[in-house]
Coordinates of C-alpha atoms in Angstrom, one line a residue:
X20 CA -8.9 -26.8 -16.3
X21 CA -5.7 -25.1 -17.3
X22 CA -7.3 -23.9 -20.5
X23 CA -10.0 -22.4 -18.4
X24 CA -7.5 -20.5 -16.3
X25 CA -5.5 -19.3 -19.3
X26 CA -8.6 -18.2 -21.2
X27 CA -9.6 -16.2 -18.1
X28 CA -6.1 -14.6 -17.7
X29 CA -5.8 -13.3 -21.2
X30 CA -8.9 -11.1 -21.1
X31 CA -9.2 -7.3 -20.8
X32 CA -11.4 -7.7 -17.7
X33 CA -8.7 -9.6 -15.9
X34 CA -6.1 -6.9 -16.8
X35 CA -8.5 -4.3 -15.5
X36 CA -8.9 -6.2 -12.2
X37 CA -5.1 -6.4 -11.7
X38 CA -4.8 -2.6 -11.9
X39 CA -7.8 -2.1 -9.7
X40 CA -6.6 -4.5 -7.0
X41 CA -3.0 -3.4 -7.1
X42 CA -3.8 0.3 -6.3
X43 CA -4.5 0.0 -2.5
X44 CA -1.5 -2.3 -2.1
X45 CA 0.7 0.2 -4.0
X46 CA -0.4 3.2 -1.8
X47 CA 0.5 1.3 1.3
X48 CA 3.7 -0.1 -0.2
X49 CA 4.9 3.4 -1.1
X50 CA 4.1 4.4 2.4
X51 CA 6.4 1.6 3.6
X52 CA 9.1 2.7 1.2
X53 CA 9.3 6.3 2.5
X54 CA 9.2 5.2 6.2
X55 CA 11.9 2.6 5.7
X56 CA 14.2 5.0 3.9
X57 CA 14.2 7.1 7.0
X58 CA 15.0 4.1 9.2
X59 CA 11.5 3.9 10.8
X60 CA 9.4 0.8 10.0
X61 CA 5.7 1.6 9.8
X62 CA 4.2 -1.8 10.5
X63 CA 0.9 -0.1 11.4
X64 CA -0.1 0.3 7.7
X65 CA -3.0 -2.2 8.2
X66 CA -4.5 -0.3 11.1
X67 CA -4.0 3.1 9.4
X68 CA -5.8 1.9 6.3
X69 CA -8.7 0.5 8.3
X70 CA -9.2 3.7 10.4
X71 CA -8.7 6.1 7.5
X72 CA -11.1 4.1 5.3
X73 CA -13.8 4.5 8.0
X74 CA -13.2 8.2 8.4
X75 CA -13.0 8.7 4.7
X76 CA -16.5 7.4 4.3
X77 CA -17.8 9.4 7.3
X78 CA -16.4 12.7 6.1
X79 CA -17.8 12.1 2.6
X80 CA -21.2 11.2 4.2
X81 CA -21.3 14.2 6.4
X82 CA -20.3 16.6 3.6
X83 CA -21.7 14.7 0.5
X84 CA -18.3 15.4 -1.2
X85 CA -16.0 12.5 -2.1
X86 CA -12.9 14.8 -2.1
X87 CA -13.6 15.9 1.5
X88 CA -13.6 12.2 2.4
X89 CA -10.3 11.6 0.7
X90 CA -8.7 14.6 2.4
X91 CA -10.1 13.5 5.7
X92 CA -8.7 10.0 5.3
X93 CA -5.3 11.5 4.5
X94 CA -5.3 13.7 7.5
X95 CA -6.4 10.8 9.8
X96 CA -3.6 8.7 8.3
X97 CA -1.0 11.4 9.0
X98 CA -2.2 11.8 12.6
X99 CA -2.1 8.0 13.2
X100 CA 1.5 7.8 11.7
X101 CA 2.6 10.7 13.9
X102 CA 1.1 9.0 17.0
X103 CA 3.4 6.0 16.1
X104 CA 6.2 8.5 15.9
X105 CA 5.5 10.0 19.2
X106 CA 5.4 6.7 21.0
X107 CA 8.5 5.4 19.2
X108 CA 10.7 8.5 18.9
X109 CA 9.7 10.6 21.9
X110 CA 8.6 8.0 24.4
X111 CA 11.1 5.4 23.2
X112 CA 8.5 2.7 22.8
X113 CA 9.5 -0.1 20.3
X114 CA 8.2 1.1 17.0
X115 CA 7.0 -2.4 16.1
X116 CA 4.9 -2.6 19.2
X117 CA 3.5 0.9 18.5
X118 CA 2.5 -0.2 15.0
X119 CA 0.9 -3.4 16.3
X120 CA -1.2 -1.2 18.7
X121 CA -2.5 0.8 15.8
X122 CA -3.3 -2.4 13.9
X123 CA -5.3 -3.6 16.9
X124 CA -7.2 -0.3 17.2
X125 CA -7.9 -0.6 13.4
X126 CA -9.4 -4.1 13.8
X127 CA -11.4 -3.5 16.9
X128 CA -11.6 0.2 17.7
X129 CA -13.2 1.0 14.3
X130 CA -16.3 -1.0 15.2
X131 CA -16.8 1.1 18.3
X132 CA -16.1 4.3 16.4
X133 CA -18.6 3.3 13.7
X134 CA -21.3 2.7 16.3
X135 CA -20.4 5.8 18.2
X136 CA -20.8 8.1 15.1
X137 CA -23.6 6.4 13.2
X138 CA -25.2 3.7 15.4
X139 CA -24.4 1.2 12.7
X140 CA -22.8 -2.2 13.3
X141 CA -20.3 -3.8 10.9
X142 CA -20.7 -1.7 7.7
X143 CA -21.7 1.6 6.2
X144 CA -23.5 0.3 3.1
X145 CA -26.7 2.1 4.1
X146 CA -24.9 5.4 4.2
X147 CA -23.4 5.2 0.7
X148 CA -24.5 7.7 -2.0
X149 CA -23.1 8.3 -5.5
X150 CA -21.6 11.6 -4.4
X151 CA -19.5 9.8 -1.7
X152 CA -17.6 7.6 -4.2
X153 CA -14.5 8.6 -6.1
X154 CA -15.3 9.2 -9.8
X155 CA -14.1 7.1 -12.6
X156 CA -12.1 8.7 -15.4
X157 CA -12.2 7.7 -19.1
X158 CA -8.9 8.8 -20.7
X159 CA -9.4 10.4 -24.1
X160 CA -7.9 8.5 -27.1
X161 CA -6.7 5.7 -24.8
X162 CA -10.3 4.5 -24.1
X163 CA -10.9 3.9 -27.8
X164 CA -7.7 1.8 -28.3
X165 CA -8.5 -1.9 -28.5
X166 CA -7.2 -4.0 -25.5
X167 CA -5.4 -1.1 -23.9
X168 CA -8.5 1.0 -23.5
X169 CA -10.6 -1.5 -21.5
X170 CA -7.6 -2.3 -19.3
X171 CA -6.2 1.1 -18.5
X172 CA -9.2 3.5 -18.9
X173 CA -12.2 3.9 -16.7
X174 CA -10.6 3.5 -13.3
X175 CA -11.1 5.6 -10.2
X176 CA -9.1 8.9 -10.1
X177 CA -7.3 7.4 -7.1
X178 CA -6.0 4.5 -9.2
X179 CA -4.2 6.9 -11.5
X180 CA -2.9 8.9 -8.4
X181 CA -1.4 5.6 -7.1
X182 CA 0.7 5.0 -10.2
X183 CA 1.6 8.7 -10.6
X184 CA 2.9 8.6 -7.0
X185 CA 5.4 6.0 -7.9
X186 CA 7.2 8.7 -10.0
X187 CA 6.6 11.4 -7.4
X188 CA 8.0 9.4 -4.5
X189 CA 11.1 8.6 -6.6
X190 CA 11.5 12.3 -7.3
X191 CA 11.0 13.1 -3.6
X192 CA 13.6 10.6 -2.5
X193 CA 16.3 11.2 -5.2
X194 CA 15.8 14.7 -6.6
X195 CA 15.0 16.8 -3.6
X196 CA 16.9 18.0 -0.5
X197 CA 14.4 16.5 1.9
X198 CA 14.7 13.2 0.1
X199 CA 18.5 13.3 0.5
X200 CA 18.0 13.9 4.2
X201 CA 15.5 11.1 4.5
X202 CA 18.0 8.7 2.9
X203 CA 20.9 10.0 4.9
X204 CA 19.0 9.5 8.2
X205 CA 18.0 6.0 7.2
X206 CA 21.5 5.0 6.2
X207 CA 23.4 6.5 9.1
X208 CA 21.5 8.6 11.6
X209 CA 24.6 9.5 13.6
X210 CA 26.4 10.8 10.5
X211 CA 23.3 12.7 9.4
X212 CA 23.1 14.3 12.9
X213 CA 26.8 15.3 12.8
X214 CA 26.2 17.4 9.7
X215 CA 23.3 19.3 11.2
X216 CA 20.3 17.2 10.0
X217 CA 17.6 17.0 12.6
X218 CA 17.1 13.2 12.7
X219 CA 13.8 13.3 14.7
X220 CA 12.3 16.0 12.4
X221 CA 13.1 14.0 9.3
X222 CA 11.7 10.8 10.8
X223 CA 8.5 12.5 11.8
X224 CA 8.2 13.9 8.2
X225 CA 8.8 10.5 6.7
X226 CA 6.2 9.0 9.0
X227 CA 3.8 11.8 8.1
X228 CA 4.2 11.1 4.4
X229 CA 3.8 7.4 5.1
X230 CA 0.6 8.0 6.9
X231 CA -0.7 10.2 4.1
X232 CA 0.0 7.5 1.5
X233 CA -1.6 4.7 3.6
X234 CA -4.6 7.1 4.2
X235 CA -5.1 7.3 0.5
X236 CA -5.1 3.5 0.4
X237 CA -7.8 3.4 3.0
X238 CA -9.9 6.0 1.1
X239 CA -9.5 3.9 -2.0
X240 CA -10.8 0.8 -0.3
X241 CA -13.9 2.3 1.2
X242 CA -14.8 5.0 -1.4
X243 CA -14.2 3.0 -4.6
X244 CA -13.2 -0.6 -4.2
X245 CA -15.9 -1.7 -1.7
X246 CA -18.0 1.4 -2.0
X247 CA -18.6 1.3 1.8
X248 CA -16.7 0.4 5.0
X249 CA -16.9 -3.0 6.6
X250 CA -14.9 -4.8 9.3
X251 CA -12.9 -6.9 6.8
X252 CA -12.3 -4.2 4.2
X253 CA -8.4 -4.1 4.3
X254 CA -8.0 -7.9 4.5
X255 CA -4.2 -8.0 5.1
X256 CA -3.3 -5.5 2.4
X257 CA -1.2 -3.5 4.8
X258 CA 0.9 -6.6 5.5
X259 CA 1.1 -7.5 1.8
X260 CA 2.3 -4.0 1.2
X261 CA 5.2 -4.5 3.6
X262 CA 6.1 -7.7 1.6
X263 CA 5.9 -5.7 -1.7
X264 CA 8.3 -3.0 -0.2
X265 CA 10.7 -5.8 0.7
X266 CA 10.5 -7.5 -2.6
X267 CA 10.9 -4.2 -4.4
X268 CA 14.2 -3.6 -2.6
X269 CA 12.7 -0.5 -1.0
X270 CA 12.7 1.3 -4.3
X271 CA 9.5 2.9 -5.7
X272 CA 9.7 1.3 -9.2
X273 CA 10.6 -2.2 -7.8
X274 CA 7.8 -1.8 -5.2
X275 CA 5.3 -1.0 -8.0
X276 CA 6.2 -4.3 -9.8
X277 CA 6.0 -6.3 -6.6
X278 CA 2.6 -4.7 -5.9
X279 CA 1.5 -5.7 -9.4
X280 CA 2.6 -9.3 -8.7
X281 CA 0.4 -9.4 -5.6
X282 CA -2.4 -7.7 -7.5
X283 CA -2.2 -10.4 -10.1
X284 CA -2.3 -13.1 -7.4
X285 CA -5.4 -11.5 -5.8
X286 CA -7.1 -11.0 -9.1
X287 CA -6.5 -14.6 -10.0
X288 CA -7.9 -15.7 -6.7
X289 CA -11.0 -13.6 -7.1
X290 CA -11.7 -14.9 -10.7
X291 CA -11.1 -18.5 -9.7
X292 CA -13.7 -18.3 -6.9
X293 CA -16.4 -18.4 -9.6
X294 CA -15.0 -21.4 -11.4
X295 CA -16.2 -25.0 -10.9
X296 CA -13.6 -27.5 -9.7
X297 CA -11.7 -25.2 -7.4
X298 CA -12.0 -25.2 -3.6
X299 CA -13.0 -21.8 -2.3
X300 CA -10.6 -22.3 0.7
X301 CA -7.7 -23.0 -1.6
X302 CA -8.5 -20.1 -3.9
X303 CA -8.8 -17.6 -1.0
X304 CA -5.3 -18.5 0.1
X305 CA -3.7 -17.6 -3.3
X306 CA -2.7 -14.0 -2.4
X307 CA -1.2 -15.1 0.9
X308 CA 0.7 -18.0 -0.6
X309 CA 2.0 -15.5 -3.2
X310 CA 3.2 -13.3 -0.4
X311 CA 5.1 -16.1 1.3
X312 CA 6.7 -17.2 -2.1
X313 CA 7.7 -13.6 -2.7
X314 CA 9.3 -13.2 0.6
X315 CA 11.2 -16.5 0.1
X316 CA 12.5 -15.3 -3.2
X317 CA 13.5 -11.9 -1.6
X318 CA 15.3 -13.7 1.3
X319 CA 17.1 -15.9 -1.2
X320 CA 18.4 -12.9 -3.2
X321 CA 19.5 -11.2 0.0
X322 CA 21.4 -14.3 1.1
X323 CA 23.1 -14.5 -2.3
X324 CA 24.0 -10.8 -2.1
X325 CA 25.5 -11.1 1.3
X326 CA 27.6 -14.1 0.2
X327 CA 28.7 -12.2 -2.9
X328 CA 29.8 -9.2 -0.7
X329 CA 31.7 -11.5 1.7
X330 CA 33.4 -13.3 -1.2
X331 CA 34.5 -10.1 -2.8
X332 CA 35.8 -8.9 0.6
X333 CA 37.8 -12.1 1.0
X334 CA 39.3 -11.7 -2.5
X335 CA 40.4 -8.1 -1.8
X336 CA 42.0 -9.2 1.5
X337 CA 43.8 -12.0 -0.3
X338 CA 45.0 -9.7 -3.0
X339 CA 46.2 -7.2 -0.4
X340 CA 48.3 -9.8 1.3

């Protein structure tokens, strides 16, 4: 049985699956990174991905252009994130509750919206045409390299966008003035306000960027991964993304590696479903068990870090005396 698992893991198709499955998690995880840096937790990632996935398909169907669907999904994601911001920052609603409300709308309201706009119930498979789906890109030279080519070439254009965004988000946060302001607001909003930074403006901007990134994740799910929209399309990826952000210490690169870990777990679960001798119920739980394990490891490192800081503080106090 173990030989069967190892023989499956060390294949190019499994590596391809990891990259493919990681991409939507990475979009949402980067969204969580930007929001968290500004001190606003966007827990509504799941709902934003659900709703933007639906509207991405609808816009692409109405126009017959996939790129219009992607832009539409991004715009919807921004609007939803700003709605969270209005409730949390202007109306002083708890931002966690505002995010939960968006998640509930995403899980139930999308069914109503789908029926309202199309008369369909449950999925949009009957609407799908080739022009609605994001194109795959074969990378010259790389595609002809053994092993690497089959793993890294031939993905959707949005897959490459997801990994390029890791670098771009890092540049935004650490090499631009707006990134400095986002981090300043997240670390100490009162200090940022005292030097003339508009805290509310920066938090709205961070939430807008977060909504755009999670909207891309939604578009990826419906316009490439599933090739249509259905009621279970996101399947907890928004919450897994929050775990990836936490495991990655809130940094773009660390978040990418954490997302790859969850992508590996999901790919393993998908591949094992077709193997004999494995319970389908046990296999389907693998990504969520991996999430719990990841959060336990993150919590353990945080506890050790706090203890280390306390011990260093005690040593300095003792030396001062």
